[in-house]
Amino acid sequence: MLAKIFRRFINVNGRIVHYWISGKGKPFVLLHASPQDGRFVIEPLHELAKDFQIIALDTPGYGLSDPLKKNNPTARDFANATINTLIKLNINQCILYGTHTGAHIALEVAINHKKIKCLIIDGISFYSNEEKKQLLKNYTPKFKPQKHGEHLIRAWHHTRDQTIFYPWFNKKNRIKRKLPSPNYIHNVVISKLRAEENYIKGYKAAFSHNTYMAFAKIKTHTLLYSRKDDVLEKHVNRVKSFKQNIKIIKVFDKDELIKNINKNCKKLKFKSS
């Protein structure tokens, strides 16, 4: 039986942070994609709680965490907030996982915080300047509440389209996978609407992030995963070569990902506090 998932709040320099926690052992911190929250990573990766204490943060402005007091926060700004949260939680050393937007944040955390034992990247983008321009212009429409609720229909169809086209506004680029369940789409829509105007900020931070430069800076031992069922699977092929501390691992799906993470992370030795 898997350990129970608990939900907690903590005050970090006057900003309320909500997080999800399960299991005992070495700290294993999870950062979700936009516009989701910690639930979207702790539940699929819950099996890791057999060997680690997994902690899924709601990143600033998502889930039940307060937003950053900036109009256009960068990946570095999100990372600084994450570092402050890790310090407040008294996490001396940890494994850090990030997926999509969370991967960009995690990368900046590892560059600027010496307490990351191992960085795990589960899908990250290496966009060209032209792609960034198009994404920043078209990817994040606003869903201002309307009198008759039509914004709810728009949010539903936008979210559905994000799961079957990539990017969602390019209807010629169909993703080769099954449509997610209505429950999954519903939960993403709720997360998107809960974030309100902040839902756009995480995407903008990720789309504006210089991933190439960040990977040139990273010194932490890094596992860079390319998943067959991920829309960003082939983005790692855009980089001619990575530094020796970065290991590219290709996996088929979530189950194979978890097995490989366990294989690589169980043997890590942490320094005593």
PDB file of C-alpha atoms in Angstrom:
ATOM      1  CA  MET A   1       0.000   0.000   0.000  1.00  0.00           C
ATOM      2  CA  LEU A   2       1.319   3.430  -0.926  1.00  0.00           C
ATOM      3  CA  ALA A   3       1.809   6.099   1.715  1.00  0.00           C
ATOM      4  CA  LYS A   4      -1.003   8.606   2.130  1.00  0.00           C
ATOM      5  CA  ILE A   5      -0.696  11.966   0.383  1.00  0.00           C
ATOM      6  CA  PHE A   6      -0.981  14.949   2.728  1.00  0.00           C
ATOM      7  CA  ARG A   7      -1.514  18.616   1.851  1.00  0.00           C
ATOM      8  CA  ARG A   8       0.167  21.418   3.731  1.00  0.00           C
ATOM      9  CA  PHE A   9       0.786  25.166   3.685  1.00  0.00           C
ATOM     10  CA  ILE A  10       3.860  27.141   4.662  1.00  0.00           C
ATOM     11  CA  ASN A  11       4.577  30.866   4.850  1.00  0.00           C
ATOM     12  CA  VAL A  12       7.667  31.732   2.823  1.00  0.00           C
ATOM     13  CA  ASN A  13       8.664  35.369   3.270  1.00  0.00           C
ATOM     14  CA  GLY A  14       5.020  36.433   3.445  1.00  0.00           C
ATOM     15  CA  ARG A  15       3.938  34.302   0.449  1.00  0.00           C
ATOM     16  CA  ILE A  16       1.727  31.286   1.159  1.00  0.00           C
ATOM     17  CA  VAL A  17       2.954  28.099  -0.500  1.00  0.00           C
ATOM     18  CA  HIS A  18       0.822  24.984  -0.802  1.00  0.00           C
ATOM     19  CA  TYR A  19       2.439  21.589  -1.249  1.00  0.00           C
ATOM     20  CA  TRP A  20       1.688  17.869  -1.320  1.00  0.00           C
ATOM     21  CA  ILE A  21       3.801  15.346   0.593  1.00  0.00           C
ATOM     22  CA  SER A  22       3.973  11.563   0.878  1.00  0.00           C
ATOM     23  CA  GLY A  23       6.363   8.871   2.089  1.00  0.00           C
ATOM     24  CA  LYS A  24       9.601   8.867   4.061  1.00  0.00           C
ATOM     25  CA  GLY A  25      13.250   8.923   3.082  1.00  0.00           C
ATOM     26  CA  LYS A  26      15.447  11.153   0.962  1.00  0.00           C
ATOM     27  CA  PRO A  27      13.616  14.342  -0.124  1.00  0.00           C
ATOM     28  CA  PHE A  28      12.408  14.181  -3.719  1.00  0.00           C
ATOM     29  CA  VAL A  29      10.888  17.501  -4.838  1.00  0.00           C
ATOM     30  CA  LEU A  30       8.494  17.660  -7.809  1.00  0.00           C
ATOM     31  CA  LEU A  31       7.691  20.695  -9.972  1.00  0.00           C
ATOM     32  CA  HIS A  32       4.639  20.511 -12.236  1.00  0.00           C
ATOM     33  CA  ALA A  33       3.841  21.848 -15.705  1.00  0.00           C
ATOM     34  CA  SER A  34       1.648  24.904 -16.308  1.00  0.00           C
ATOM     35  CA  PRO A  35      -1.203  25.501 -15.624  1.00  0.00           C
ATOM     36  CA  GLN A  36      -1.405  22.517 -13.292  1.00  0.00           C
ATOM     37  CA  ASP A  37      -0.521  22.027  -9.621  1.00  0.00           C
ATOM     38  CA  GLY A  38       1.354  19.529  -7.473  1.00  0.00           C
ATOM     39  CA  ARG A  39      -1.404  16.945  -7.731  1.00  0.00           C
ATOM     40  CA  PHE A  40      -0.574  16.395 -11.406  1.00  0.00           C
ATOM     41  CA  VAL A  41       2.926  15.156 -10.569  1.00  0.00           C
ATOM     42  CA  ILE A  42       2.578  13.539  -7.143  1.00  0.00           C
ATOM     43  CA  GLU A  43      -0.264  11.237  -8.196  1.00  0.00           C
ATOM     44  CA  PRO A  44       1.371   9.796 -11.365  1.00  0.00           C
ATOM     45  CA  LEU A  45       4.731   9.479  -9.550  1.00  0.00           C
ATOM     46  CA  HIS A  46       3.281   8.320  -6.234  1.00  0.00           C
ATOM     47  CA  GLU A  47       5.073   4.982  -6.467  1.00  0.00           C
ATOM     48  CA  LEU A  48       8.302   6.850  -5.695  1.00  0.00           C
ATOM     49  CA  ALA A  49       6.971   7.367  -2.159  1.00  0.00           C
ATOM     50  CA  LYS A  50       7.962   3.743  -1.445  1.00  0.00           C
ATOM     51  CA  ASP A  51      11.614   4.833  -1.376  1.00  0.00           C
ATOM     52  CA  PHE A  52      11.578   8.627  -1.026  1.00  0.00           C
ATOM     53  CA  GLN A  53       9.709  11.443   0.665  1.00  0.00           C
ATOM     54  CA  ILE A  54       8.097  13.090  -2.331  1.00  0.00           C
ATOM     55  CA  ILE A  55       7.141  16.754  -2.052  1.00  0.00           C
ATOM     56  CA  ALA A  56       5.158  18.362  -4.870  1.00  0.00           C
ATOM     57  CA  LEU A  57       5.058  22.154  -4.707  1.00  0.00           C
ATOM     58  CA  ASP A  58       2.283  24.243  -6.195  1.00  0.00           C
ATOM     59  CA  THR A  59       4.513  26.720  -8.032  1.00  0.00           C
ATOM     60  CA  PRO A  60       3.796  30.465  -7.574  1.00  0.00           C
ATOM     61  CA  GLY A  61       0.350  31.458  -8.843  1.00  0.00           C
ATOM     62  CA  TYR A  62      -0.804  27.873  -9.420  1.00  0.00           C
ATOM     63  CA  GLY A  63      -2.901  25.555  -7.298  1.00  0.00           C
ATOM     64  CA  LEU A  64      -3.251  27.161  -3.873  1.00  0.00           C
ATOM     65  CA  SER A  65       0.116  28.951  -3.822  1.00  0.00           C
ATOM     66  CA  ASP A  66       0.256  32.736  -3.849  1.00  0.00           C
ATOM     67  CA  PRO A  67       1.661  34.310  -7.035  1.00  0.00           C
ATOM     68  CA  LEU A  68       4.877  36.279  -7.323  1.00  0.00           C
ATOM     69  CA  LYS A  69       4.464  40.039  -7.133  1.00  0.00           C
ATOM     70  CA  LYS A  70       5.840  40.581 -10.628  1.00  0.00           C
ATOM     71  CA  ASN A  71       4.027  41.206 -13.893  1.00  0.00           C
ATOM     72  CA  ASN A  72       6.421  39.115 -15.981  1.00  0.00           C
ATOM     73  CA  PRO A  73       8.371  36.742 -13.729  1.00  0.00           C
ATOM     74  CA  THR A  74      11.190  34.788 -15.376  1.00  0.00           C
ATOM     75  CA  ALA A  75      12.166  31.164 -14.872  1.00  0.00           C
ATOM     76  CA  ARG A  76      14.876  32.505 -12.549  1.00  0.00           C
ATOM     77  CA  ASP A  77      12.232  34.356 -10.488  1.00  0.00           C
ATOM     78  CA  PHE A  78      10.201  31.150 -10.128  1.00  0.00           C
ATOM     79  CA  ALA A  79      13.433  29.333  -9.230  1.00  0.00           C
ATOM     80  CA  ASN A  80      14.342  31.859  -6.528  1.00  0.00           C
ATOM     81  CA  ALA A  81      10.897  31.394  -4.969  1.00  0.00           C
ATOM     82  CA  THR A  82      11.417  27.615  -5.083  1.00  0.00           C
ATOM     83  CA  ILE A  83      14.844  27.895  -3.446  1.00  0.00           C
ATOM     84  CA  ASN A  84      13.359  30.021  -0.650  1.00  0.00           C
ATOM     85  CA  THR A  85      10.683  27.363  -0.143  1.00  0.00           C
ATOM     86  CA  LEU A  86      13.255  24.553   0.071  1.00  0.00           C
ATOM     87  CA  ILE A  87      15.206  26.552   2.657  1.00  0.00           C
ATOM     88  CA  LYS A  88      12.034  27.238   4.666  1.00  0.00           C
ATOM     89  CA  LEU A  89      11.188  23.510   4.591  1.00  0.00           C
ATOM     90  CA  ASN A  90      14.692  22.783   5.987  1.00  0.00           C
ATOM     91  CA  ILE A  91      15.546  20.579   3.020  1.00  0.00           C
ATOM     92  CA  ASN A  92      19.320  20.281   3.232  1.00  0.00           C
ATOM     93  CA  GLN A  93      19.737  18.169   0.101  1.00  0.00           C
ATOM     94  CA  CYS A  94      17.255  16.766  -2.388  1.00  0.00           C
ATOM     95  CA  ILE A  95      16.547  15.215  -5.743  1.00  0.00           C
ATOM     96  CA  LEU A  96      14.692  17.738  -7.906  1.00  0.00           C
ATOM     97  CA  TYR A  97      12.265  16.741 -10.672  1.00  0.00           C
ATOM     98  CA  GLY A  98      10.637  19.097 -13.156  1.00  0.00           C
ATOM     99  CA  THR A  99       8.419  18.567 -16.179  1.00  0.00           C
ATOM    100  CA  HIS A 100       7.771  21.129 -18.951  1.00  0.00           C
ATOM    101  CA  THR A 101       7.403  24.540 -17.197  1.00  0.00           C
ATOM    102  CA  GLY A 102       8.542  22.854 -14.003  1.00  0.00           C
ATOM    103  CA  ALA A 103      11.634  21.599 -15.850  1.00  0.00           C
ATOM    104  CA  HIS A 104      12.679  25.144 -16.776  1.00  0.00           C
ATOM    105  CA  ILE A 105      12.223  26.218 -13.155  1.00  0.00           C
ATOM    106  CA  ALA A 106      14.071  23.150 -11.845  1.00  0.00           C
ATOM    107  CA  LEU A 107      16.981  23.819 -14.197  1.00  0.00           C
ATOM    108  CA  GLU A 108      17.398  27.339 -12.823  1.00  0.00           C
ATOM    109  CA  VAL A 109      17.081  26.046  -9.246  1.00  0.00           C
ATOM    110  CA  ALA A 110      19.906  23.561  -9.835  1.00  0.00           C
ATOM    111  CA  ILE A 111      22.108  26.250 -11.384  1.00  0.00           C
ATOM    112  CA  ASN A 112      21.612  28.622  -8.456  1.00  0.00           C
ATOM    113  CA  HIS A 113      21.240  26.287  -5.456  1.00  0.00           C
ATOM    114  CA  LYS A 114      24.000  23.958  -4.302  1.00  0.00           C
ATOM    115  CA  LYS A 115      21.673  21.588  -2.426  1.00  0.00           C
ATOM    116  CA  ILE A 116      20.399  19.678  -5.473  1.00  0.00           C
ATOM    117  CA  LYS A 117      21.903  16.189  -5.417  1.00  0.00           C
ATOM    118  CA  CYS A 118      20.390  15.137  -8.732  1.00  0.00           C
ATOM    119  CA  LEU A 119      18.303  17.027 -11.288  1.00  0.00           C
ATOM    120  CA  ILE A 120      15.635  15.116 -13.212  1.00  0.00           C
ATOM    121  CA  ILE A 121      14.202  16.727 -16.334  1.00  0.00           C
ATOM    122  CA  ASP A 122      11.085  15.035 -17.725  1.00  0.00           C
ATOM    123  CA  GLY A 123      10.460  16.879 -20.972  1.00  0.00           C
ATOM    124  CA  ILE A 124      11.887  20.319 -21.721  1.00  0.00           C
ATOM    125  CA  SER A 125      11.775  22.610 -24.757  1.00  0.00           C
ATOM    126  CA  PHE A 126      14.594  23.946 -26.929  1.00  0.00           C
ATOM    127  CA  TYR A 127      12.681  26.457 -29.041  1.00  0.00           C
ATOM    128  CA  SER A 128      14.039  28.640 -31.807  1.00  0.00           C
ATOM    129  CA  ASN A 129      13.518  32.407 -31.542  1.00  0.00           C
ATOM    130  CA  GLU A 130      10.772  32.236 -34.173  1.00  0.00           C
ATOM    131  CA  GLU A 131       8.965  29.447 -32.299  1.00  0.00           C
ATOM    132  CA  LYS A 132       9.196  31.443 -29.076  1.00  0.00           C
ATOM    133  CA  LYS A 133       7.717  34.469 -30.813  1.00  0.00           C
ATOM    134  CA  GLN A 134       4.748  32.443 -32.101  1.00  0.00           C
ATOM    135  CA  LEU A 135       4.139  30.732 -28.750  1.00  0.00           C
ATOM    136  CA  LEU A 136       4.302  33.959 -26.758  1.00  0.00           C
ATOM    137  CA  LYS A 137       1.813  35.508 -29.182  1.00  0.00           C
ATOM    138  CA  ASN A 138      -0.695  32.652 -29.529  1.00  0.00           C
ATOM    139  CA  TYR A 139      -0.384  30.000 -26.820  1.00  0.00           C
ATOM    140  CA  THR A 140      -2.123  31.621 -23.854  1.00  0.00           C
ATOM    141  CA  PRO A 141      -5.510  33.204 -24.604  1.00  0.00           C
ATOM    142  CA  LYS A 142      -7.300  34.891 -21.725  1.00  0.00           C
ATOM    143  CA  PHE A 143     -10.466  33.463 -20.169  1.00  0.00           C
ATOM    144  CA  LYS A 144     -12.133  36.485 -18.669  1.00  0.00           C
ATOM    145  CA  PRO A 145     -15.385  35.484 -16.909  1.00  0.00           C
ATOM    146  CA  GLN A 146     -18.434  36.147 -19.084  1.00  0.00           C
ATOM    147  CA  LYS A 147     -22.034  36.720 -18.055  1.00  0.00           C
ATOM    148  CA  HIS A 148     -23.338  33.561 -19.734  1.00  0.00           C
ATOM    149  CA  GLY A 149     -20.319  31.377 -18.954  1.00  0.00           C
ATOM    150  CA  GLU A 150     -18.991  31.102 -22.494  1.00  0.00           C
ATOM    151  CA  HIS A 151     -15.435  31.440 -21.120  1.00  0.00           C
ATOM    152  CA  LEU A 152     -15.911  27.997 -19.565  1.00  0.00           C
ATOM    153  CA  ILE A 153     -16.586  26.424 -22.963  1.00  0.00           C
ATOM    154  CA  ARG A 154     -13.575  28.236 -24.435  1.00  0.00           C
ATOM    155  CA  ALA A 155     -11.354  26.991 -21.596  1.00  0.00           C
ATOM    156  CA  TRP A 156     -12.585  23.416 -22.108  1.00  0.00           C
ATOM    157  CA  HIS A 157     -11.948  23.403 -25.871  1.00  0.00           C
ATOM    158  CA  HIS A 158      -8.603  25.148 -25.439  1.00  0.00           C
ATOM    159  CA  THR A 159      -7.511  22.494 -22.942  1.00  0.00           C
ATOM    160  CA  ARG A 160      -8.785  19.648 -25.137  1.00  0.00           C
ATOM    161  CA  ASP A 161      -6.944  21.078 -28.135  1.00  0.00           C
ATOM    162  CA  GLN A 162      -3.737  21.272 -26.068  1.00  0.00           C
ATOM    163  CA  THR A 163      -3.920  17.494 -25.671  1.00  0.00           C
ATOM    164  CA  ILE A 164      -4.427  16.667 -29.353  1.00  0.00           C
ATOM    165  CA  PHE A 165      -2.424  19.339 -31.206  1.00  0.00           C
ATOM    166  CA  TYR A 166       0.989  20.829 -30.494  1.00  0.00           C
ATOM    167  CA  PRO A 167       1.038  23.700 -30.362  1.00  0.00           C
ATOM    168  CA  TRP A 168      -2.714  23.775 -29.860  1.00  0.00           C
ATOM    169  CA  PHE A 169      -3.268  26.555 -32.436  1.00  0.00           C
ATOM    170  CA  ASN A 170      -1.635  24.525 -35.232  1.00  0.00           C
ATOM    171  CA  LYS A 171      -4.426  22.162 -36.239  1.00  0.00           C
ATOM    172  CA  LYS A 172      -2.181  20.476 -38.826  1.00  0.00           C
ATOM    173  CA  ASN A 173       0.127  19.111 -36.142  1.00  0.00           C
ATOM    174  CA  ARG A 174      -1.916  16.306 -34.572  1.00  0.00           C
ATOM    175  CA  ILE A 175      -0.398  14.499 -31.577  1.00  0.00           C
ATOM    176  CA  LYS A 176      -0.359  10.722 -32.050  1.00  0.00           C
ATOM    177  CA  ARG A 177      -2.005   9.665 -28.796  1.00  0.00           C
ATOM    178  CA  LYS A 178      -5.416   8.994 -27.338  1.00  0.00           C
ATOM    179  CA  LEU A 179      -7.578  11.833 -26.064  1.00  0.00           C
ATOM    180  CA  PRO A 180      -7.253  12.049 -22.249  1.00  0.00           C
ATOM    181  CA  SER A 181     -10.262  11.282 -20.085  1.00  0.00           C
ATOM    182  CA  PRO A 182     -12.916  13.963 -19.473  1.00  0.00           C
ATOM    183  CA  ASN A 183     -11.866  13.940 -15.794  1.00  0.00           C
ATOM    184  CA  TYR A 184      -8.295  14.861 -16.717  1.00  0.00           C
ATOM    185  CA  ILE A 185      -9.427  17.694 -19.012  1.00  0.00           C
ATOM    186  CA  HIS A 186     -11.829  18.891 -16.312  1.00  0.00           C
ATOM    187  CA  ASN A 187      -9.049  19.009 -13.704  1.00  0.00           C
ATOM    188  CA  VAL A 188      -6.740  20.965 -16.018  1.00  0.00           C
ATOM    189  CA  VAL A 189      -9.532  23.432 -16.821  1.00  0.00           C
ATOM    190  CA  ILE A 190     -10.155  23.958 -13.099  1.00  0.00           C
ATOM    191  CA  SER A 191      -6.426  24.548 -12.524  1.00  0.00           C
ATOM    192  CA  LYS A 192      -6.301  26.990 -15.435  1.00  0.00           C
ATOM    193  CA  LEU A 193      -9.291  28.997 -14.229  1.00  0.00           C
ATOM    194  CA  ARG A 194      -8.108  28.955 -10.605  1.00  0.00           C
ATOM    195  CA  ALA A 195      -4.801  30.508 -11.641  1.00  0.00           C
ATOM    196  CA  GLU A 196      -6.715  33.362 -13.336  1.00  0.00           C
ATOM    197  CA  GLU A 197      -4.295  35.868 -14.918  1.00  0.00           C
ATOM    198  CA  ASN A 198      -1.350  34.029 -13.365  1.00  0.00           C
ATOM    199  CA  TYR A 199      -1.890  31.002 -15.643  1.00  0.00           C
ATOM    200  CA  ILE A 200      -0.139  32.868 -18.448  1.00  0.00           C
ATOM    201  CA  LYS A 201       2.952  33.765 -16.394  1.00  0.00           C
ATOM    202  CA  GLY A 202       4.418  30.276 -16.081  1.00  0.00           C
ATOM    203  CA  TYR A 203       4.101  29.666 -19.814  1.00  0.00           C
ATOM    204  CA  LYS A 204       5.737  33.004 -20.625  1.00  0.00           C
ATOM    205  CA  ALA A 205       8.615  32.247 -18.268  1.00  0.00           C
ATOM    206  CA  ALA A 206       9.178  28.876 -19.943  1.00  0.00           C
ATOM    207  CA  PHE A 207       8.838  30.166 -23.518  1.00  0.00           C
ATOM    208  CA  SER A 208      11.256  33.035 -22.791  1.00  0.00           C
ATOM    209  CA  HIS A 209      13.815  30.847 -21.027  1.00  0.00           C
ATOM    210  CA  ASN A 210      17.166  30.320 -22.747  1.00  0.00           C
ATOM    211  CA  THR A 211      17.358  26.546 -22.312  1.00  0.00           C
ATOM    212  CA  TYR A 212      20.534  26.204 -24.353  1.00  0.00           C
ATOM    213  CA  MET A 213      22.410  28.635 -22.112  1.00  0.00           C
ATOM    214  CA  ALA A 214      21.010  27.067 -18.942  1.00  0.00           C
ATOM    215  CA  PHE A 215      22.246  23.600 -19.920  1.00  0.00           C
ATOM    216  CA  ALA A 216      25.675  25.091 -20.660  1.00  0.00           C
ATOM    217  CA  LYS A 217      25.771  26.402 -17.077  1.00  0.00           C
ATOM    218  CA  ILE A 218      24.435  23.381 -15.178  1.00  0.00           C
ATOM    219  CA  LYS A 219      27.013  21.487 -13.095  1.00  0.00           C
ATOM    220  CA  THR A 220      24.609  19.234 -11.179  1.00  0.00           C
ATOM    221  CA  HIS A 221      24.314  15.536 -12.064  1.00  0.00           C
ATOM    222  CA  THR A 222      21.345  15.585 -14.459  1.00  0.00           C
ATOM    223  CA  LEU A 223      19.047  12.911 -15.886  1.00  0.00           C
ATOM    224  CA  LEU A 224      17.403  14.297 -19.022  1.00  0.00           C
ATOM    225  CA  TYR A 225      14.454  12.105 -20.005  1.00  0.00           C
ATOM    226  CA  SER A 226      12.920  11.858 -23.455  1.00  0.00           C
ATOM    227  CA  ARG A 227       9.536  10.101 -23.197  1.00  0.00           C
ATOM    228  CA  LYS A 228       7.851   8.531 -26.209  1.00  0.00           C
ATOM    229  CA  ASP A 229       4.436   9.793 -25.012  1.00  0.00           C
ATOM    230  CA  ASP A 230       5.613  13.403 -24.551  1.00  0.00           C
ATOM    231  CA  VAL A 231       5.084  16.183 -27.117  1.00  0.00           C
ATOM    232  CA  LEU A 232       8.605  17.432 -26.322  1.00  0.00           C
ATOM    233  CA  GLU A 233      10.179  13.998 -26.852  1.00  0.00           C
ATOM    234  CA  LYS A 234      12.346  15.004 -29.813  1.00  0.00           C
ATOM    235  CA  HIS A 235      13.493  18.376 -28.491  1.00  0.00           C
ATOM    236  CA  VAL A 236      16.662  16.832 -27.028  1.00  0.00           C
ATOM    237  CA  ASN A 237      17.694  16.064 -30.622  1.00  0.00           C
ATOM    238  CA  ARG A 238      18.002  19.808 -31.258  1.00  0.00           C
ATOM    239  CA  VAL A 239      21.154  19.920 -29.141  1.00  0.00           C
ATOM    240  CA  LYS A 240      24.299  18.597 -30.815  1.00  0.00           C
ATOM    241  CA  SER A 241      25.966  17.562 -27.564  1.00  0.00           C
ATOM    242  CA  PHE A 242      25.531  17.877 -23.812  1.00  0.00           C
ATOM    243  CA  LYS A 243      28.083  18.166 -21.027  1.00  0.00           C
ATOM    244  CA  GLN A 244      29.293  14.964 -19.352  1.00  0.00           C
ATOM    245  CA  ASN A 245      27.213  15.571 -16.210  1.00  0.00           C
ATOM    246  CA  ILE A 246      24.018  15.327 -18.298  1.00  0.00           C
ATOM    247  CA  LYS A 247      22.725  11.876 -19.169  1.00  0.00           C
ATOM    248  CA  ILE A 248      20.027  11.529 -21.847  1.00  0.00           C
ATOM    249  CA  ILE A 249      17.648   8.643 -21.179  1.00  0.00           C
ATOM    250  CA  LYS A 250      14.912   7.603 -23.586  1.00  0.00           C
ATOM    251  CA  VAL A 251      11.878   5.855 -22.081  1.00  0.00           C
ATOM    252  CA  PHE A 252       8.526   4.734 -23.444  1.00  0.00           C
ATOM    253  CA  ASP A 253       6.072   5.942 -20.784  1.00  0.00           C
ATOM    254  CA  LYS A 254       5.531   6.933 -17.154  1.00  0.00           C
ATOM    255  CA  ASP A 255       5.985   3.400 -15.800  1.00  0.00           C
ATOM    256  CA  GLU A 256       9.377   3.014 -17.475  1.00  0.00           C
ATOM    257  CA  LEU A 257      10.283   6.511 -16.274  1.00  0.00           C
ATOM    258  CA  ILE A 258       9.590   5.588 -12.632  1.00  0.00           C
ATOM    259  CA  LYS A 259      11.599   2.371 -12.889  1.00  0.00           C
ATOM    260  CA  ASN A 260      14.545   4.238 -14.358  1.00  0.00           C
ATOM    261  CA  ILE A 261      14.386   7.017 -11.776  1.00  0.00           C
ATOM    262  CA  ASN A 262      14.432   4.418  -8.995  1.00  0.00           C
ATOM    263  CA  LYS A 263      17.355   2.644 -10.621  1.00  0.00           C
ATOM    264  CA  ASN A 264      19.396   5.852 -10.833  1.00  0.00           C
ATOM    265  CA  CYS A 265      18.378   7.569  -7.597  1.00  0.00           C
ATOM    266  CA  LYS A 266      18.172   4.827  -4.957  1.00  0.00           C
ATOM    267  CA  LYS A 267      21.956   4.540  -4.913  1.00  0.00           C
ATOM    268  CA  LEU A 268      22.561   8.271  -4.370  1.00  0.00           C
ATOM    269  CA  LYS A 269      24.329   9.077  -1.103  1.00  0.00           C
ATOM    270  CA  PHE A 270      23.250  12.177   0.771  1.00  0.00           C
ATOM    271  CA  LYS A 271      25.446  14.171   3.140  1.00  0.00           C
ATOM    272  CA  SER A 272      24.432  14.115   6.791  1.00  0.00           C
ATOM    273  CA  SER A 273      22.648  17.265   7.961  1.00  0.00           C
TER     274      SER A 273
END
